[in-house]
Amino acid sequence: MDHSGHGMDMDMDLPPFTLGRGLEFSFDAFFLFGSLIALALYGWAVLRLRRRGDSWPLGRTVAFAVGVLTVMLAVCTKLNDYGMVMFSVHMVQHMVISMITPILVLLGAPVTLALRALPPAARGHKGPRELLLMLLHSRYMKVITHPAFTIPMFIASLYALYFTPLFDFLMESRTGHVAMMLHFLAVGLIFFWPIMGIDPGPHRPGYVMRMLELFAGMPFHAFFGIAVMMASQPMIKTYANPPASLGIDPLLDQQWGGGIAWAFSEIPSVLVLIALVYQWYHSEQRAARRSDRAEERNGDKELEAYNSYLASLQARGQ
Protein backbone atom coordinates (compact mmCIF):
# COMPACT_ATOMS: atom_id res chain seq x y z
CA MET A 1 0.00 0.00 0.00
CA ASP A 2 1.56 3.27 -1.05
CA HIS A 3 1.43 5.92 1.65
CA SER A 4 3.88 8.27 -0.01
CA GLY A 5 1.04 10.68 -0.79
CA HIS A 6 0.36 11.14 2.90
CA GLY A 7 2.85 12.91 5.08
CA MET A 8 1.95 13.09 8.71
CA ASP A 9 2.07 9.76 10.49
CA MET A 10 -0.81 8.54 8.38
CA ASP A 11 0.36 4.95 8.28
CA MET A 12 -2.19 4.09 10.91
CA ASP A 13 -4.98 2.32 9.06
CA LEU A 14 -8.33 3.89 9.84
CA PRO A 15 -11.46 1.74 9.81
CA PRO A 16 -14.11 2.59 7.18
CA PHE A 17 -15.63 6.03 7.79
CA THR A 18 -18.88 6.37 9.72
CA LEU A 19 -20.27 9.55 11.25
CA GLY A 20 -19.92 8.04 14.73
CA ARG A 21 -16.24 7.34 14.18
CA GLY A 22 -15.71 10.73 12.56
CA LEU A 23 -17.09 12.58 15.58
CA GLU A 24 -14.92 10.83 18.19
CA PHE A 25 -12.54 13.19 20.01
CA SER A 26 -9.08 13.59 18.47
CA PHE A 27 -6.60 15.92 20.17
CA ASP A 28 -5.38 18.94 18.21
CA ALA A 29 -3.53 21.25 20.58
CA PHE A 30 -3.56 24.36 18.39
CA PHE A 31 -7.27 24.45 17.65
CA LEU A 32 -8.44 23.02 20.97
CA PHE A 33 -6.57 25.59 23.08
CA GLY A 34 -7.30 28.37 20.59
CA SER A 35 -11.03 27.63 20.79
CA LEU A 36 -11.05 27.44 24.59
CA ILE A 37 -9.15 30.75 24.84
CA ALA A 38 -11.63 32.41 22.42
CA LEU A 39 -14.60 31.19 24.51
CA ALA A 40 -12.94 32.28 27.77
CA LEU A 41 -12.17 35.80 26.46
CA TYR A 42 -15.68 36.24 25.11
CA GLY A 43 -17.17 35.03 28.41
CA TRP A 44 -14.88 37.39 30.37
CA ALA A 45 -16.00 40.35 28.23
CA VAL A 46 -19.71 39.54 28.66
CA LEU A 47 -19.28 39.23 32.44
CA ARG A 48 -17.41 42.52 32.53
CA LEU A 49 -20.34 44.26 30.81
CA ARG A 50 -22.82 42.59 33.16
CA ARG A 51 -20.90 43.68 36.25
CA ARG A 52 -21.00 47.21 34.91
CA GLY A 53 -24.77 46.95 34.56
CA ASP A 54 -24.71 46.80 30.72
CA SER A 55 -26.60 44.14 28.85
CA TRP A 56 -25.34 41.96 26.02
CA PRO A 57 -27.79 40.00 23.82
CA LEU A 58 -27.90 36.30 24.71
CA GLY A 59 -28.34 35.44 21.00
CA ARG A 60 -24.91 36.89 20.22
CA THR A 61 -23.25 34.86 22.96
CA VAL A 62 -24.94 31.68 21.73
CA ALA A 63 -23.98 32.37 18.09
CA PHE A 64 -20.33 32.95 19.03
CA ALA A 65 -20.14 29.85 21.25
CA VAL A 66 -21.72 27.64 18.57
CA GLY A 67 -19.36 29.16 15.99
CA VAL A 68 -16.31 28.23 18.07
CA LEU A 69 -17.76 24.76 18.71
CA THR A 70 -18.01 24.19 14.95
CA VAL A 71 -14.22 24.67 14.77
CA MET A 72 -13.73 22.09 17.51
CA LEU A 73 -16.14 19.75 15.75
CA ALA A 74 -14.28 20.04 12.44
CA VAL A 75 -10.70 19.90 13.73
CA CYS A 76 -10.66 18.37 17.24
CA THR A 77 -12.42 15.14 16.20
CA LYS A 78 -11.51 12.13 14.08
CA LEU A 79 -12.89 14.16 11.14
CA ASN A 80 -9.39 15.67 11.20
CA ASP A 81 -7.78 12.22 10.90
CA TYR A 82 -10.14 11.04 8.17
CA GLY A 83 -9.74 14.42 6.43
CA MET A 84 -6.08 13.55 5.87
CA VAL A 85 -6.95 10.50 3.75
CA MET A 86 -10.48 11.21 2.46
CA PHE A 87 -11.15 14.19 0.21
CA SER A 88 -14.88 14.19 1.03
CA VAL A 89 -14.22 14.50 4.78
CA HIS A 90 -11.59 17.19 4.19
CA MET A 91 -14.14 19.10 2.13
CA VAL A 92 -16.64 18.99 5.02
CA GLN A 93 -13.93 20.46 7.28
CA HIS A 94 -13.10 23.16 4.72
CA MET A 95 -16.72 24.17 4.17
CA VAL A 96 -17.58 24.29 7.88
CA ILE A 97 -14.50 26.33 8.79
CA SER A 98 -14.70 28.77 5.87
CA MET A 99 -18.48 29.26 5.71
CA ILE A 100 -20.40 28.15 8.80
CA THR A 101 -17.91 29.14 11.51
CA PRO A 102 -17.30 32.72 10.27
CA ILE A 103 -21.01 33.51 9.95
CA LEU A 104 -21.77 32.30 13.49
CA VAL A 105 -18.69 33.98 15.00
CA LEU A 106 -19.56 37.29 13.27
CA LEU A 107 -23.18 37.06 14.49
CA GLY A 108 -21.58 37.05 17.95
CA ALA A 109 -20.18 40.57 17.26
CA PRO A 110 -16.82 39.92 18.98
CA VAL A 111 -15.26 43.24 17.87
CA THR A 112 -18.18 45.26 19.26
CA LEU A 113 -17.96 43.29 22.49
CA ALA A 114 -14.20 43.88 22.76
CA LEU A 115 -14.59 47.62 22.19
CA ARG A 116 -17.24 47.81 24.90
CA ALA A 117 -15.45 45.59 27.42
CA LEU A 118 -11.84 46.78 27.11
CA PRO A 119 -11.07 49.72 29.40
CA PRO A 120 -9.74 52.91 27.74
CA ALA A 121 -6.02 53.45 28.42
CA ALA A 122 -4.76 56.38 30.47
CA ARG A 123 -4.34 59.63 28.54
CA GLY A 124 -1.27 59.54 26.32
CA HIS A 125 -1.03 55.74 26.45
CA LYS A 126 -2.17 53.05 24.06
CA GLY A 127 -3.90 50.01 25.52
CA PRO A 128 -5.51 47.01 23.80
CA ARG A 129 -8.66 49.03 23.04
CA GLU A 130 -6.72 51.82 21.32
CA LEU A 131 -4.67 49.30 19.33
CA LEU A 132 -7.85 47.54 18.21
CA LEU A 133 -9.34 50.87 17.06
CA MET A 134 -6.13 51.73 15.22
CA LEU A 135 -6.26 48.36 13.46
CA LEU A 136 -9.94 48.83 12.52
CA HIS A 137 -9.18 52.24 10.99
CA SER A 138 -5.92 51.19 9.33
CA ARG A 139 -5.33 51.20 5.59
CA TYR A 140 -4.49 47.49 5.87
CA MET A 141 -8.04 46.76 7.10
CA LYS A 142 -9.55 48.96 4.38
CA VAL A 143 -7.77 46.84 1.79
CA ILE A 144 -8.47 43.36 3.17
CA THR A 145 -12.17 44.00 3.80
CA HIS A 146 -12.80 45.62 0.41
CA PRO A 147 -14.83 43.48 -2.01
CA ALA A 148 -12.12 43.93 -4.67
CA PHE A 149 -9.92 41.89 -2.30
CA THR A 150 -12.36 39.63 -0.42
CA ILE A 151 -14.23 38.20 -3.42
CA PRO A 152 -11.13 37.20 -5.47
CA MET A 153 -9.51 35.85 -2.28
CA PHE A 154 -12.60 33.79 -1.48
CA ILE A 155 -12.57 32.31 -5.00
CA ALA A 156 -8.78 31.84 -5.21
CA SER A 157 -8.66 29.93 -1.94
CA LEU A 158 -10.61 27.21 -3.74
CA TYR A 159 -9.16 27.20 -7.25
CA ALA A 160 -5.54 28.10 -6.46
CA LEU A 161 -5.39 25.57 -3.65
CA TYR A 162 -6.99 22.49 -5.18
CA PHE A 163 -6.04 22.92 -8.84
CA THR A 164 -2.31 23.48 -8.17
CA PRO A 165 0.37 21.47 -6.28
CA LEU A 166 -0.02 23.84 -3.30
CA PHE A 167 -2.52 21.58 -1.54
CA ASP A 168 -0.24 18.51 -1.62
CA PHE A 169 2.64 20.64 -0.34
CA LEU A 170 0.60 21.89 2.65
CA MET A 171 -0.72 18.42 3.46
CA GLU A 172 2.82 17.09 3.91
CA SER A 173 3.14 18.56 7.40
CA ARG A 174 1.03 19.21 10.48
CA THR A 175 2.05 22.88 10.31
CA GLY A 176 0.94 23.12 6.68
CA HIS A 177 -2.41 21.59 7.56
CA VAL A 178 -2.97 24.00 10.49
CA ALA A 179 -1.95 26.92 8.26
CA MET A 180 -4.47 25.83 5.63
CA MET A 181 -7.32 25.56 8.16
CA LEU A 182 -6.41 28.98 9.59
CA HIS A 183 -6.41 30.38 6.06
CA PHE A 184 -9.92 29.00 5.44
CA LEU A 185 -11.15 30.60 8.66
CA ALA A 186 -9.49 33.96 7.95
CA VAL A 187 -10.78 34.12 4.37
CA GLY A 188 -14.30 33.30 5.57
CA LEU A 189 -14.13 35.96 8.27
CA ILE A 190 -12.92 38.77 6.00
CA PHE A 191 -15.39 37.79 3.27
CA PHE A 192 -18.46 37.74 5.52
CA TRP A 193 -17.46 40.55 7.93
CA PRO A 194 -18.49 43.51 5.73
CA ILE A 195 -21.52 41.57 4.45
CA MET A 196 -22.85 40.76 7.93
CA GLY A 197 -22.21 44.36 8.98
CA ILE A 198 -22.71 43.74 12.71
CA ASP A 199 -19.21 44.64 13.89
CA PRO A 200 -17.70 48.02 13.01
CA GLY A 201 -15.25 47.89 10.13
CA PRO A 202 -13.74 50.15 7.49
CA HIS A 203 -15.94 48.87 4.66
CA ARG A 204 -19.65 49.51 5.29
CA PRO A 205 -21.82 48.88 2.24
CA GLY A 206 -25.60 49.31 2.19
CA TYR A 207 -27.91 46.28 2.29
CA VAL A 208 -28.29 45.89 -1.46
CA MET A 209 -24.50 46.06 -2.00
CA ARG A 210 -24.01 43.48 0.74
CA MET A 211 -26.35 41.09 -1.01
CA LEU A 212 -24.52 41.64 -4.30
CA GLU A 213 -21.19 40.93 -2.58
CA LEU A 214 -22.61 37.75 -1.11
CA PHE A 215 -23.87 36.49 -4.46
CA ALA A 216 -20.73 37.53 -6.36
CA GLY A 217 -18.68 34.77 -4.73
CA MET A 218 -21.18 31.95 -4.60
CA PRO A 219 -21.48 30.91 -8.29
CA PHE A 220 -17.70 30.34 -8.42
CA HIS A 221 -18.09 28.10 -5.42
CA ALA A 222 -20.81 26.09 -7.12
CA PHE A 223 -18.72 25.83 -10.34
CA PHE A 224 -15.78 24.56 -8.30
CA GLY A 225 -17.94 21.82 -6.76
CA ILE A 226 -19.30 20.81 -10.17
CA ALA A 227 -15.80 20.77 -11.74
CA VAL A 228 -14.59 18.44 -8.99
CA MET A 229 -17.66 16.20 -9.36
CA MET A 230 -17.16 15.94 -13.13
CA ALA A 231 -13.41 15.16 -13.01
CA SER A 232 -12.69 11.76 -14.55
CA GLN A 233 -9.59 11.02 -12.46
CA PRO A 234 -8.30 11.84 -8.96
CA MET A 235 -7.09 15.46 -9.01
CA ILE A 236 -5.14 15.60 -5.77
CA LYS A 237 -2.15 13.34 -5.14
CA THR A 238 -2.73 13.32 -1.38
CA TYR A 239 -6.00 11.47 -1.86
CA ALA A 240 -5.09 9.33 -4.90
CA ASN A 241 -4.11 6.22 -2.88
CA PRO A 242 -6.31 5.98 0.22
CA PRO A 243 -5.44 3.30 2.83
CA ALA A 244 -7.00 -0.03 1.85
CA SER A 245 -8.61 -0.27 5.31
CA LEU A 246 -11.03 2.56 4.35
CA GLY A 247 -12.46 0.49 1.54
CA ILE A 248 -13.14 3.53 -0.67
CA ASP A 249 -12.75 4.36 -4.34
CA PRO A 250 -10.75 7.63 -4.53
CA LEU A 251 -12.67 8.87 -7.59
CA LEU A 252 -16.05 8.25 -5.98
CA ASP A 253 -14.81 9.93 -2.78
CA GLN A 254 -13.66 12.92 -4.85
CA GLN A 255 -17.12 13.15 -6.46
CA TRP A 256 -18.66 13.20 -3.00
CA GLY A 257 -16.24 15.99 -2.05
CA GLY A 258 -17.30 18.03 -5.09
CA GLY A 259 -20.96 17.47 -4.22
CA ILE A 260 -20.34 18.67 -0.67
CA ALA A 261 -18.61 21.84 -1.94
CA TRP A 262 -21.48 22.48 -4.35
CA ALA A 263 -24.21 21.93 -1.73
CA PHE A 264 -22.43 24.08 0.84
CA SER A 265 -22.29 27.06 -1.50
CA GLU A 266 -26.05 27.42 -0.94
CA ILE A 267 -26.16 27.09 2.86
CA PRO A 268 -24.26 30.28 3.83
CA SER A 269 -26.13 32.28 1.19
CA VAL A 270 -29.41 31.37 2.86
CA LEU A 271 -28.08 31.94 6.41
CA VAL A 272 -26.58 35.33 5.59
CA LEU A 273 -29.61 36.40 3.57
CA ILE A 274 -31.91 35.65 6.54
CA ALA A 275 -29.59 37.65 8.85
CA LEU A 276 -29.44 40.57 6.37
CA VAL A 277 -33.19 40.75 5.83
CA TYR A 278 -33.69 40.66 9.61
CA GLN A 279 -31.15 43.48 10.14
CA TRP A 280 -32.63 45.50 7.30
CA TYR A 281 -36.14 45.17 8.70
CA HIS A 282 -34.95 46.24 12.15
CA SER A 283 -32.98 49.22 10.85
CA GLU A 284 -36.05 50.36 8.89
CA GLN A 285 -38.15 50.00 12.05
CA ARG A 286 -35.62 52.02 14.05
CA ALA A 287 -35.45 54.71 11.36
CA ALA A 288 -39.27 54.92 11.27
CA ARG A 289 -39.43 55.25 15.06
CA ARG A 290 -36.74 57.94 15.01
CA SER A 291 -38.51 59.96 12.33
CA ASP A 292 -41.83 59.63 14.19
CA ARG A 293 -40.21 60.96 17.35
CA ALA A 294 -38.50 63.74 15.39
CA GLU A 295 -41.78 64.69 13.74
CA GLU A 296 -43.53 64.86 17.10
CA ARG A 297 -40.78 67.13 18.40
CA ASN A 298 -40.53 69.23 15.27
CA GLY A 299 -44.20 69.38 14.31
CA ASP A 300 -44.96 72.36 16.56
CA LYS A 301 -41.68 74.08 15.68
CA GLU A 302 -42.40 73.78 11.97
CA LEU A 303 -45.86 75.24 12.43
CA GLU A 304 -44.44 78.14 14.45
CA ALA A 305 -41.71 78.71 11.83
CA TYR A 306 -44.31 78.70 9.04
CA ASN A 307 -46.53 81.19 10.90
CA SER A 308 -43.61 83.55 11.58
CA TYR A 309 -42.58 83.23 7.91
CA LEU A 310 -46.11 84.28 6.86
CA ALA A 311 -46.00 87.12 9.38
CA SER A 312 -42.63 88.33 7.96
CA LEU A 313 -44.04 88.27 4.44
CA GLN A 314 -47.02 90.28 5.60
CA ALA A 315 -44.76 92.78 7.35
CA ARG A 316 -42.65 93.13 4.18
CA GLY A 317 -45.72 93.56 2.05
CA GLN A 318 -46.95 96.50 4.14
Coordinates of C-alpha atoms in Angstrom, one line a residue:
M1 CA 0.0 0.0 0.0
D2 CA 1.6 3.3 -1.0
H3 CA 1.4 5.9 1.6
S4 CA 3.9 8.3 0.0
G5 CA 1.0 10.7 -0.8
H6 CA 0.4 11.1 2.9
G7 CA 2.9 12.9 5.1
M8 CA 1.9 13.1 8.7
D9 CA 2.1 9.8 10.5
M10 CA -0.8 8.5 8.4
D11 CA 0.4 4.9 8.3
M12 CA -2.2 4.1 10.9
D13 CA -5.0 2.3 9.1
L14 CA -8.3 3.9 9.8
P15 CA -11.5 1.7 9.8
P16 CA -14.1 2.6 7.2
F17 CA -15.6 6.0 7.8
T18 CA -18.9 6.4 9.7
L19 CA -20.3 9.6 11.3
G20 CA -19.9 8.0 14.7
R21 CA -16.2 7.3 14.2
G22 CA -15.7 10.7 12.6
L23 CA -17.1 12.6 15.6
E24 CA -14.9 10.8 18.2
F25 CA -12.5 13.2 20.0
S26 CA -9.1 13.6 18.5
F27 CA -6.6 15.9 20.2
D28 CA -5.4 18.9 18.2
A29 CA -3.5 21.2 20.6
F30 CA -3.6 24.4 18.4
F31 CA -7.3 24.5 17.7
L32 CA -8.4 23.0 21.0
F33 CA -6.6 25.6 23.1
G34 CA -7.3 28.4 20.6
S35 CA -11.0 27.6 20.8
L36 CA -11.1 27.4 24.6
I37 CA -9.2 30.7 24.8
A38 CA -11.6 32.4 22.4
L39 CA -14.6 31.2 24.5
A40 CA -12.9 32.3 27.8
L41 CA -12.2 35.8 26.5
Y42 CA -15.7 36.2 25.1
G43 CA -17.2 35.0 28.4
W44 CA -14.9 37.4 30.4
A45 CA -16.0 40.4 28.2
V46 CA -19.7 39.5 28.7
L47 CA -19.3 39.2 32.4
R48 CA -17.4 42.5 32.5
L49 CA -20.3 44.3 30.8
R50 CA -22.8 42.6 33.2
R51 CA -20.9 43.7 36.3
R52 CA -21.0 47.2 34.9
G53 CA -24.8 46.9 34.6
D54 CA -24.7 46.8 30.7
S55 CA -26.6 44.1 28.8
W56 CA -25.3 42.0 26.0
P57 CA -27.8 40.0 23.8
L58 CA -27.9 36.3 24.7
G59 CA -28.3 35.4 21.0
R60 CA -24.9 36.9 20.2
T61 CA -23.2 34.9 23.0
V62 CA -24.9 31.7 21.7
A63 CA -24.0 32.4 18.1
F64 CA -20.3 33.0 19.0
A65 CA -20.1 29.9 21.2
V66 CA -21.7 27.6 18.6
G67 CA -19.4 29.2 16.0
V68 CA -16.3 28.2 18.1
L69 CA -17.8 24.8 18.7
T70 CA -18.0 24.2 14.9
V71 CA -14.2 24.7 14.8
M72 CA -13.7 22.1 17.5
L73 CA -16.1 19.7 15.7
A74 CA -14.3 20.0 12.4
V75 CA -10.7 19.9 13.7
C76 CA -10.7 18.4 17.2
T77 CA -12.4 15.1 16.2
K78 CA -11.5 12.1 14.1
L79 CA -12.9 14.2 11.1
N80 CA -9.4 15.7 11.2
D81 CA -7.8 12.2 10.9
Y82 CA -10.1 11.0 8.2
G83 CA -9.7 14.4 6.4
M84 CA -6.1 13.5 5.9
V85 CA -6.9 10.5 3.8
M86 CA -10.5 11.2 2.5
F87 CA -11.1 14.2 0.2
S88 CA -14.9 14.2 1.0
V89 CA -14.2 14.5 4.8
H90 CA -11.6 17.2 4.2
M91 CA -14.1 19.1 2.1
V92 CA -16.6 19.0 5.0
Q93 CA -13.9 20.5 7.3
H94 CA -13.1 23.2 4.7
M95 CA -16.7 24.2 4.2
V96 CA -17.6 24.3 7.9
I97 CA -14.5 26.3 8.8
S98 CA -14.7 28.8 5.9
M99 CA -18.5 29.3 5.7
I100 CA -20.4 28.1 8.8
T101 CA -17.9 29.1 11.5
P102 CA -17.3 32.7 10.3
I103 CA -21.0 33.5 9.9
L104 CA -21.8 32.3 13.5
V105 CA -18.7 34.0 15.0
L106 CA -19.6 37.3 13.3
L107 CA -23.2 37.1 14.5
G108 CA -21.6 37.1 17.9
A109 CA -20.2 40.6 17.3
P110 CA -16.8 39.9 19.0
V111 CA -15.3 43.2 17.9
T112 CA -18.2 45.3 19.3
L113 CA -18.0 43.3 22.5
A114 CA -14.2 43.9 22.8
L115 CA -14.6 47.6 22.2
R116 CA -17.2 47.8 24.9
A117 CA -15.5 45.6 27.4
L118 CA -11.8 46.8 27.1
P119 CA -11.1 49.7 29.4
P120 CA -9.7 52.9 27.7
A121 CA -6.0 53.5 28.4
A122 CA -4.8 56.4 30.5
R123 CA -4.3 59.6 28.5
G124 CA -1.3 59.5 26.3
H125 CA -1.0 55.7 26.4
K126 CA -2.2 53.1 24.1
G127 CA -3.9 50.0 25.5
P128 CA -5.5 47.0 23.8
R129 CA -8.7 49.0 23.0
E130 CA -6.7 51.8 21.3
L131 CA -4.7 49.3 19.3
L132 CA -7.9 47.5 18.2
L133 CA -9.3 50.9 17.1
M134 CA -6.1 51.7 15.2
L135 CA -6.3 48.4 13.5
L136 CA -9.9 48.8 12.5
H137 CA -9.2 52.2 11.0
S138 CA -5.9 51.2 9.3
R139 CA -5.3 51.2 5.6
Y140 CA -4.5 47.5 5.9
M141 CA -8.0 46.8 7.1
K142 CA -9.5 49.0 4.4
V143 CA -7.8 46.8 1.8
I144 CA -8.5 43.4 3.2
T145 CA -12.2 44.0 3.8
H146 CA -12.8 45.6 0.4
P147 CA -14.8 43.5 -2.0
A148 CA -12.1 43.9 -4.7
F149 CA -9.9 41.9 -2.3
T150 CA -12.4 39.6 -0.4
I151 CA -14.2 38.2 -3.4
P152 CA -11.1 37.2 -5.5
M153 CA -9.5 35.8 -2.3
F154 CA -12.6 33.8 -1.5
I155 CA -12.6 32.3 -5.0
A156 CA -8.8 31.8 -5.2
S157 CA -8.7 29.9 -1.9
L158 CA -10.6 27.2 -3.7
Y159 CA -9.2 27.2 -7.2
A160 CA -5.5 28.1 -6.5
L161 CA -5.4 25.6 -3.6
Y162 CA -7.0 22.5 -5.2
F163 CA -6.0 22.9 -8.8
T164 CA -2.3 23.5 -8.2
P165 CA 0.4 21.5 -6.3
L166 CA 0.0 23.8 -3.3
F167 CA -2.5 21.6 -1.5
D168 CA -0.2 18.5 -1.6
F169 CA 2.6 20.6 -0.3
L170 CA 0.6 21.9 2.6
M171 CA -0.7 18.4 3.5
E172 CA 2.8 17.1 3.9
S173 CA 3.1 18.6 7.4
R174 CA 1.0 19.2 10.5
T175 CA 2.0 22.9 10.3
G176 CA 0.9 23.1 6.7
H177 CA -2.4 21.6 7.6
V178 CA -3.0 24.0 10.5
A179 CA -2.0 26.9 8.3
M180 CA -4.5 25.8 5.6
M181 CA -7.3 25.6 8.2
L182 CA -6.4 29.0 9.6
H183 CA -6.4 30.4 6.1
F184 CA -9.9 29.0 5.4
L185 CA -11.2 30.6 8.7
A186 CA -9.5 34.0 7.9
V187 CA -10.8 34.1 4.4
G188 CA -14.3 33.3 5.6
L189 CA -14.1 36.0 8.3
I190 CA -12.9 38.8 6.0
F191 CA -15.4 37.8 3.3
F192 CA -18.5 37.7 5.5
W193 CA -17.5 40.6 7.9
P194 CA -18.5 43.5 5.7
I195 CA -21.5 41.6 4.4
M196 CA -22.8 40.8 7.9
G197 CA -22.2 44.4 9.0
I198 CA -22.7 43.7 12.7
D199 CA -19.2 44.6 13.9
P200 CA -17.7 48.0 13.0
G201 CA -15.3 47.9 10.1
P202 CA -13.7 50.1 7.5
H203 CA -15.9 48.9 4.7
R204 CA -19.6 49.5 5.3
P205 CA -21.8 48.9 2.2
G206 CA -25.6 49.3 2.2
Y207 CA -27.9 46.3 2.3
V208 CA -28.3 45.9 -1.5
M209 CA -24.5 46.1 -2.0
R210 CA -24.0 43.5 0.7
M211 CA -26.4 41.1 -1.0
L212 CA -24.5 41.6 -4.3
E213 CA -21.2 40.9 -2.6
L214 CA -22.6 37.7 -1.1
F215 CA -23.9 36.5 -4.5
A216 CA -20.7 37.5 -6.4
G217 CA -18.7 34.8 -4.7
M218 CA -21.2 31.9 -4.6
P219 CA -21.5 30.9 -8.3
F220 CA -17.7 30.3 -8.4
H221 CA -18.1 28.1 -5.4
A222 CA -20.8 26.1 -7.1
F223 CA -18.7 25.8 -10.3
F224 CA -15.8 24.6 -8.3
G225 CA -17.9 21.8 -6.8
I226 CA -19.3 20.8 -10.2
A227 CA -15.8 20.8 -11.7
V228 CA -14.6 18.4 -9.0
M229 CA -17.7 16.2 -9.4
M230 CA -17.2 15.9 -13.1
A231 CA -13.4 15.2 -13.0
S232 CA -12.7 11.8 -14.6
Q233 CA -9.6 11.0 -12.5
P234 CA -8.3 11.8 -9.0
M235 CA -7.1 15.5 -9.0
I236 CA -5.1 15.6 -5.8
K237 CA -2.1 13.3 -5.1
T238 CA -2.7 13.3 -1.4
Y239 CA -6.0 11.5 -1.9
A240 CA -5.1 9.3 -4.9
N241 CA -4.1 6.2 -2.9
P242 CA -6.3 6.0 0.2
P243 CA -5.4 3.3 2.8
A244 CA -7.0 0.0 1.8
S245 CA -8.6 -0.3 5.3
L246 CA -11.0 2.6 4.4
G247 CA -12.5 0.5 1.5
I248 CA -13.1 3.5 -0.7
D249 CA -12.7 4.4 -4.3
P250 CA -10.7 7.6 -4.5
L251 CA -12.7 8.9 -7.6
L252 CA -16.1 8.3 -6.0
D253 CA -14.8 9.9 -2.8
Q254 CA -13.7 12.9 -4.9
Q255 CA -17.1 13.2 -6.5
W256 CA -18.7 13.2 -3.0
G257 CA -16.2 16.0 -2.1
G258 CA -17.3 18.0 -5.1
G259 CA -21.0 17.5 -4.2
I260 CA -20.3 18.7 -0.7
A261 CA -18.6 21.8 -1.9
W262 CA -21.5 22.5 -4.3
A263 CA -24.2 21.9 -1.7
F264 CA -22.4 24.1 0.8
S265 CA -22.3 27.1 -1.5
E266 CA -26.0 27.4 -0.9
I267 CA -26.2 27.1 2.9
P268 CA -24.3 30.3 3.8
S269 CA -26.1 32.3 1.2
V270 CA -29.4 31.4 2.9
L271 CA -28.1 31.9 6.4
V272 CA -26.6 35.3 5.6
L273 CA -29.6 36.4 3.6
I274 CA -31.9 35.7 6.5
A275 CA -29.6 37.7 8.9
L276 CA -29.4 40.6 6.4
V277 CA -33.2 40.7 5.8
Y278 CA -33.7 40.7 9.6
Q279 CA -31.1 43.5 10.1
W280 CA -32.6 45.5 7.3
Y281 CA -36.1 45.2 8.7
H282 CA -35.0 46.2 12.1
S283 CA -33.0 49.2 10.9
E284 CA -36.0 50.4 8.9
Q285 CA -38.2 50.0 12.0
R286 CA -35.6 52.0 14.1
A287 CA -35.4 54.7 11.4
A288 CA -39.3 54.9 11.3
R289 CA -39.4 55.3 15.1
R290 CA -36.7 57.9 15.0
S291 CA -38.5 60.0 12.3
D292 CA -41.8 59.6 14.2
R293 CA -40.2 61.0 17.3
A294 CA -38.5 63.7 15.4
E295 CA -41.8 64.7 13.7
E296 CA -43.5 64.9 17.1
R297 CA -40.8 67.1 18.4
N298 CA -40.5 69.2 15.3
G299 CA -44.2 69.4 14.3
D300 CA -45.0 72.4 16.6
K301 CA -41.7 74.1 15.7
E302 CA -42.4 73.8 12.0
L303 CA -45.9 75.2 12.4
E304 CA -44.4 78.1 14.4
A305 CA -41.7 78.7 11.8
Y306 CA -44.3 78.7 9.0
N307 CA -46.5 81.2 10.9
S308 CA -43.6 83.6 11.6
Y309 CA -42.6 83.2 7.9
L310 CA -46.1 84.3 6.9
A311 CA -46.0 87.1 9.4
S312 CA -42.6 88.3 8.0
L313 CA -44.0 88.3 4.4
Q314 CA -47.0 90.3 5.6
A315 CA -44.8 92.8 7.4
R316 CA -42.6 93.1 4.2
G317 CA -45.7 93.6 2.1
Q318 CA -46.9 96.5 4.1

